[in-house]
Amino acid sequence: MSADKKLLPSTLFDLKDRVAVITGGATGIGLMQARGLNDAGCKVYVIGRREEVLQNAVKVYGFAGYVQGDVTNKKEIEKMVREMESKEGKVDILICNAGGSGPTHHGADTSFPDHSNDPAPGGKLEKMNAKDYKDEILKNNSFENWNELFMINTHHILFVSIAFLPLLAKGSEEAQAKTKKEGKRPFTSTIITTGSISGVVKQGQMHYAYNASKAAANHLTKTLAFEITSTTNANVRANAILPGVYPSSMTAGGIDEKNQSDLSDKMPTMNVPAGRPGETEDMAQVTQFLAACEFMHGQTVICDGGFTLTAP
């Protein structure tokens, strides 16, 4: 029996010539997303603050281009929109991925393979008294560093998504007309945000601020999806990817000559069912799925190797 062409991966995940814009797309998870879309045939533009890093990403991976700017600054966001409008006239896929880690502190974490920070019976975590814990938390956390982290991890999602909404709506209009004419599956422009399983688990993972900002980002994506479909006539979807542990400058501490990060020495194994950190292929798969699947609206998709099955 011959294959049904409508069900072939090349049909279901056809992203050829789609215009994709990715904040924080030159390193870490954003680079994985950018590479996955680029190799699927998209015209990929990466956004970031460091021009030399952006230039290197475009050179190494053959992206369509880059836009330099600060996604926590409204005027610079509007400049990015104008630049993309001038370059392409529309956007089909917007990924709000830029983020930071924020202040850290001593505390419990069940994901370490050696159980060094595990509070469970048999774990090695030595509990602190109340005063020492108070001093530890207040020493490392401030209103200022919390606000700074929320600006990049949470606030930028709203401001960038809304600023790009007219270009995304234009992308949907053109795509719907073209796919109907060619008899192909419909495509709707989409916003994909990078949330985190840190916004789902109950433990603080030694960074209260990061987990709080990602919980807010996860929920903001659902709210954004509702508001766009309910309050506007823009045919634009919004969904979130909630990664577990992946190599990035945040987790690995740096990047190489290809803007990539490596966890093979720092974290060769993990206390999760998959037994390892996430890889580029894992992130590329879920990104292509959310970009292509028109029936996905307002969802948060966890891609964590089973982290949330083992961590409360």
XYZ file of N, CA and C in Angstrom, residues 47-173:
381
model
N 17.867 37.445 17.084
C 17.909 38.736 17.775
C 18.731 38.598 19.049
N 19.545 39.597 19.338
C 20.322 39.602 20.564
C 21.049 40.916 20.740
N 21.754 41.047 21.856
C 22.462 42.296 22.154
C 23.902 42.296 21.654
N 24.540 41.116 21.613
C 25.969 41.045 21.287
C 26.158 40.802 19.789
N 26.577 41.847 19.089
C 26.647 41.757 17.631
C 27.638 40.699 17.155
N 28.779 40.568 17.830
C 29.771 39.587 17.385
C 29.240 38.160 17.502
N 28.431 37.896 18.527
C 27.832 36.570 18.700
C 26.775 36.324 17.626
N 25.981 37.342 17.319
C 24.975 37.243 16.262
C 25.637 37.002 14.909
N 26.673 37.755 14.618
C 27.378 37.606 13.345
C 27.958 36.206 13.200
N 28.504 35.684 14.290
C 29.093 34.348 14.236
C 28.036 33.284 13.976
N 26.870 33.420 14.606
C 25.783 32.458 14.390
C 25.344 32.448 12.931
N 25.190 33.630 12.355
C 24.781 33.733 10.948
C 25.843 33.119 10.045
N 27.109 33.376 10.354
C 28.211 32.856 9.539
C 28.312 31.333 9.629
N 28.247 30.798 10.838
C 28.441 29.356 11.043
C 27.268 28.540 10.520
N 26.033 29.016 10.740
C 24.855 28.198 10.444
C 24.075 28.645 9.211
N 24.488 29.735 8.597
C 23.834 30.160 7.364
C 22.440 30.717 7.554
N 22.186 31.363 8.695
C 20.883 31.995 8.909
C 20.701 33.154 7.936
N 19.456 33.563 7.762
C 19.160 34.654 6.826
C 19.745 35.978 7.297
N 19.829 36.171 8.617
C 20.369 37.423 9.120
C 20.160 37.573 10.609
N 20.445 38.769 11.106
C 20.265 39.045 12.531
C 19.773 40.470 12.711
N 19.202 40.717 13.886
C 18.789 42.058 14.281
C 19.338 42.294 15.681
N 20.166 43.311 15.825
C 20.746 43.602 17.129
C 19.817 44.509 17.926
N 19.668 44.209 19.211
C 18.840 45.066 20.041
C 18.550 44.456 21.393
N 17.980 45.275 22.265
C 17.645 44.890 23.634
C 16.142 44.654 23.724
N 15.739 43.420 24.005
C 14.313 43.084 24.027
C 13.615 43.550 25.299
N 14.335 44.231 26.188
C 13.688 44.821 27.365
C 13.526 46.330 27.208
N 13.695 46.827 25.990
C 13.577 48.252 25.701
C 12.535 48.452 24.598
N 11.442 49.155 24.910
C 10.334 49.294 23.950
C 10.758 49.960 22.644
N 11.588 50.985 22.731
C 12.017 51.670 21.513
C 12.849 50.750 20.629
N 13.693 49.944 21.253
C 14.515 49.018 20.472
C 13.667 47.891 19.888
N 12.646 47.471 20.607
C 11.737 46.454 20.069
C 11.034 46.983 18.826
N 10.561 48.209 18.887
C 9.909 48.809 17.714
C 10.878 48.917 16.542
N 12.144 49.193 16.835
C 13.168 49.244 15.783
C 13.348 47.868 15.142
N 13.318 46.811 15.965
C 13.425 45.446 15.446
C 12.270 45.136 14.499
N 11.073 45.551 14.903
C 9.887 45.305 14.078
C 10.022 46.019 12.738
N 10.444 47.274 12.777
C 10.612 48.028 11.526
C 11.661 47.380 10.623
N 12.717 46.884 11.237
C 13.779 46.248 10.451
C 13.276 44.967 9.790
N 12.511 44.170 10.528
C 11.974 42.940 9.947
C 10.917 43.244 8.892
N 10.139 44.281 9.110
C 9.149 44.674 8.102
C 9.846 45.095 6.810
N 10.958 45.783 6.948
C 11.723 46.206 5.780
C 12.361 45.018 5.068
N 12.839 44.043 5.839
C 13.523 42.887 5.256
C 12.553 41.903 4.614
N 11.442 41.597 5.293
C 10.565 40.507 4.854
C 9.103 40.901 4.656
N 8.652 41.958 5.319
C 7.264 42.377 5.183
C 6.283 41.580 6.008
N 6.752 40.526 6.651
C 5.882 39.664 7.465
C 6.761 38.812 8.368
N 6.147 38.139 9.334
C 6.811 37.130 10.158
C 5.843 35.965 10.305
N 6.340 34.747 10.143
C 5.501 33.554 10.292
C 5.661 32.896 11.658
N 6.876 32.942 12.181
C 7.179 32.279 13.454
C 7.992 33.237 14.315
N 7.488 33.541 15.498
C 8.223 34.368 16.459
C 8.507 33.530 17.693
N 9.776 33.392 18.039
C 10.138 32.663 19.252
C 10.723 33.642 20.262
N 10.051 33.773 21.404
C 10.535 34.618 22.499
C 11.327 33.730 23.450
N 12.626 33.705 23.247
C 13.482 32.774 23.968
C 14.483 33.456 24.895
N 14.772 34.726 24.672
C 15.799 35.405 25.466
C 15.520 35.256 26.958
N 16.579 35.074 27.734
C 16.377 34.889 29.165
C 17.676 34.968 29.945
N 17.549 34.955 31.257
C 18.701 34.978 32.149
C 18.444 34.088 33.345
N 19.455 33.929 34.201
C 19.328 33.001 35.334
C 19.054 33.696 36.659
N 19.574 34.909 36.851
C 19.283 35.648 38.067
C 20.064 35.173 39.280
N 19.684 35.660 40.472
C 20.416 35.333 41.695
C 20.222 33.881 42.109
N 21.256 33.318 42.735
C 21.194 31.939 43.219
C 21.420 31.915 44.731
N 21.178 30.753 45.323
C 21.359 30.610 46.766
C 21.536 29.142 47.093
N 22.000 28.853 48.281
C 22.127 27.470 48.734
C 20.733 26.915 49.019
N 20.509 25.659 48.638
C 19.205 25.067 48.906
C 19.083 23.662 48.365
N 17.890 23.114 48.474
C 17.634 21.740 48.057
C 17.437 21.652 46.549
N 17.889 20.539 45.970
C 17.691 20.266 44.548
C 17.794 18.762 44.362
N 16.735 18.134 43.878
C 16.703 16.672 43.788
C 17.309 16.126 42.508
N 17.766 16.989 41.592
C 18.193 16.510 40.274
C 19.663 16.127 40.196
N 20.463 16.435 41.224
C 21.886 16.125 41.162
C 22.102 14.609 41.212
N 22.869 14.037 40.287
C 23.093 12.586 40.275
C 23.725 12.057 41.557
N 24.561 12.892 42.221
C 25.222 12.427 43.447
C 24.399 12.692 44.703
N 23.168 13.226 44.529
C 22.241 13.503 45.642
C 22.827 14.488 46.659
N 23.791 15.307 46.238
C 24.468 16.212 47.166
C 23.551 17.285 47.737
N 22.484 17.605 47.038
C 21.548 18.622 47.529
C 20.149 18.057 47.742
N 20.058 16.750 47.881
C 18.760 16.092 48.009
C 18.308 16.097 49.468
N 17.102 16.656 49.753
C 16.620 16.715 51.137
C 15.944 15.430 51.602
N 15.710 14.492 50.682
C 15.000 13.259 51.030
C 15.863 12.369 51.919
N 15.229 11.424 52.646
C 16.011 10.478 53.450
C 17.053 9.782 52.584
N 18.277 9.754 53.045
C 19.359 9.186 52.250
C 20.107 10.232 51.449
N 19.534 11.422 51.338
C 20.203 12.515 50.637
C 21.293 13.133 51.497
N 22.117 13.972 50.879
C 23.286 14.523 51.570
C 23.113 15.978 52.012
N 21.933 16.544 51.787
C 21.742 17.950 52.133
C 21.688 18.138 53.645
N 22.535 19.029 54.149
C 22.506 19.373 55.569
C 21.621 20.596 55.744
N 20.559 20.460 56.505
C 19.598 21.547 56.648
C 20.170 22.705 57.471
N 19.778 23.921 57.083
C 20.246 25.142 57.741
C 19.247 25.563 58.812
N 19.718 26.314 59.800
C 18.765 26.884 60.749
C 18.112 28.111 60.120
N 17.047 28.583 60.730
C 16.230 29.638 60.128
C 17.018 30.928 59.902
N 17.863 31.301 60.881
C 18.602 32.557 60.741
C 19.617 32.483 59.602
N 20.341 31.370 59.520
C 21.328 31.224 58.447
C 20.652 31.235 57.078
N 19.480 30.595 57.009
C 18.761 30.571 55.730
C 18.285 31.977 55.361
N 17.765 32.705 56.357
C 17.345 34.091 56.109
C 18.507 34.915 55.582
N 19.661 34.804 56.229
C 20.838 35.569 55.807
C 21.266 35.185 54.392
N 21.222 33.901 54.082
C 21.612 33.412 52.757
C 20.711 33.985 51.669
N 19.408 33.931 51.887
C 18.463 34.389 50.865
C 18.521 35.903 50.694
N 18.510 36.646 51.790
C 18.486 38.106 51.692
C 19.814 38.682 51.210
N 20.895 37.948 51.403
C 22.198 38.400 50.915
C 22.244 38.373 49.385
N 21.677 37.345 48.792
C 21.812 37.145 47.344
C 20.649 37.688 46.527
N 19.523 37.948 47.156
C 18.338 38.401 46.427
C 18.019 39.852 46.757
N 17.631 40.612 45.735
C 17.228 42.002 45.940
C 16.045 42.303 45.031
N 15.310 43.357 45.348
C 14.226 43.770 44.460
C 14.775 44.103 43.076
N 15.973 44.679 43.057
C 16.564 45.095 41.781
C 16.897 43.899 40.893
N 17.560 42.859 41.442
C 17.911 41.740 40.557
C 16.698 40.877 40.207
N 15.678 40.880 41.043
C 14.428 40.208 40.664
C 13.746 40.957 39.514
N 13.644 42.267 39.631
C 13.009 43.052 38.565
C 13.749 42.898 37.246
N 15.075 42.915 37.300
C 15.882 42.772 36.087
C 15.626 41.418 35.422
N 15.544 40.368 36.241
C 15.315 39.030 35.686
C 13.921 38.905 35.082
N 12.915 39.427 35.775
C 11.551 39.357 35.239
C 11.428 40.121 33.921
N 12.182 41.194 33.764
C 12.120 41.956 32.515
C 12.511 41.095 31.322
N 13.567 40.294 31.466
C 14.037 39.485 30.342
C 13.287 38.153 30.236
N 12.990 37.511 31.356
C 12.362 36.186 31.307
C 10.857 36.231 31.070
N 10.213 37.300 31.502
C 8.751 37.362 31.447
C 8.242 38.544 30.632
N 8.620 39.750 31.026
C 8.053 40.947 30.399
C 8.324 41.002 28.903
N 9.516 40.582 28.488
C 9.855 40.708 27.062
C 8.925 39.885 26.185
N 8.380 38.801 26.741
C 7.457 37.959 25.970
C 6.247 38.774 25.516
N 5.662 39.517 26.442
C 4.485 40.318 26.098
C 4.833 41.435 25.120
N 5.848 42.215 25.446
C 6.152 43.395 24.634
C 6.617 43.025 23.225
N 7.429 41.988 23.099
C 7.895 41.568 21.771
C 6.759 40.933 20.980
N 5.968 40.085 21.618
C 4.859 39.419 20.920
C 3.847 40.424 20.390
N 3.458 41.380 21.225
C 2.469 42.373 20.800
C 3.041 43.286 19.719
N 4.307 43.657 19.849
C 4.925 44.522 18.840
C 4.978 43.839 17.474
N 5.212 42.539 17.457
C 5.309 41.796 16.200
C 3.954 41.285 15.700
N 2.887 41.487 16.474
C 1.588 40.912 16.118
C 1.109 41.308 14.718
N 1.202 42.569 14.300
C 0.760 42.904 12.940
C 1.530 42.152 11.851
N 2.837 41.961 12.038
C 3.619 41.207 11.054
C 3.255 39.728 11.077
N 2.955 39.207 12.255
C 2.507 37.813 12.360
C 1.145 37.635 11.699
N 0.248 38.597 11.908
C -1.071 38.541 11.265
C -0.927 38.569 9.747
N 0.007 39.385 9.265
C 0.268 39.448 7.824
C 0.782 38.102 7.317
N 1.639 37.461 8.106
C 2.140 36.144 7.731
C 1.030 35.132 7.592
N 0.086 35.148 8.533
C -1.058 34.230 8.464
C -1.915 34.486 7.237
N -2.199 35.745 6.962
C -3.035 36.090 5.804
C -2.423 35.564 4.514
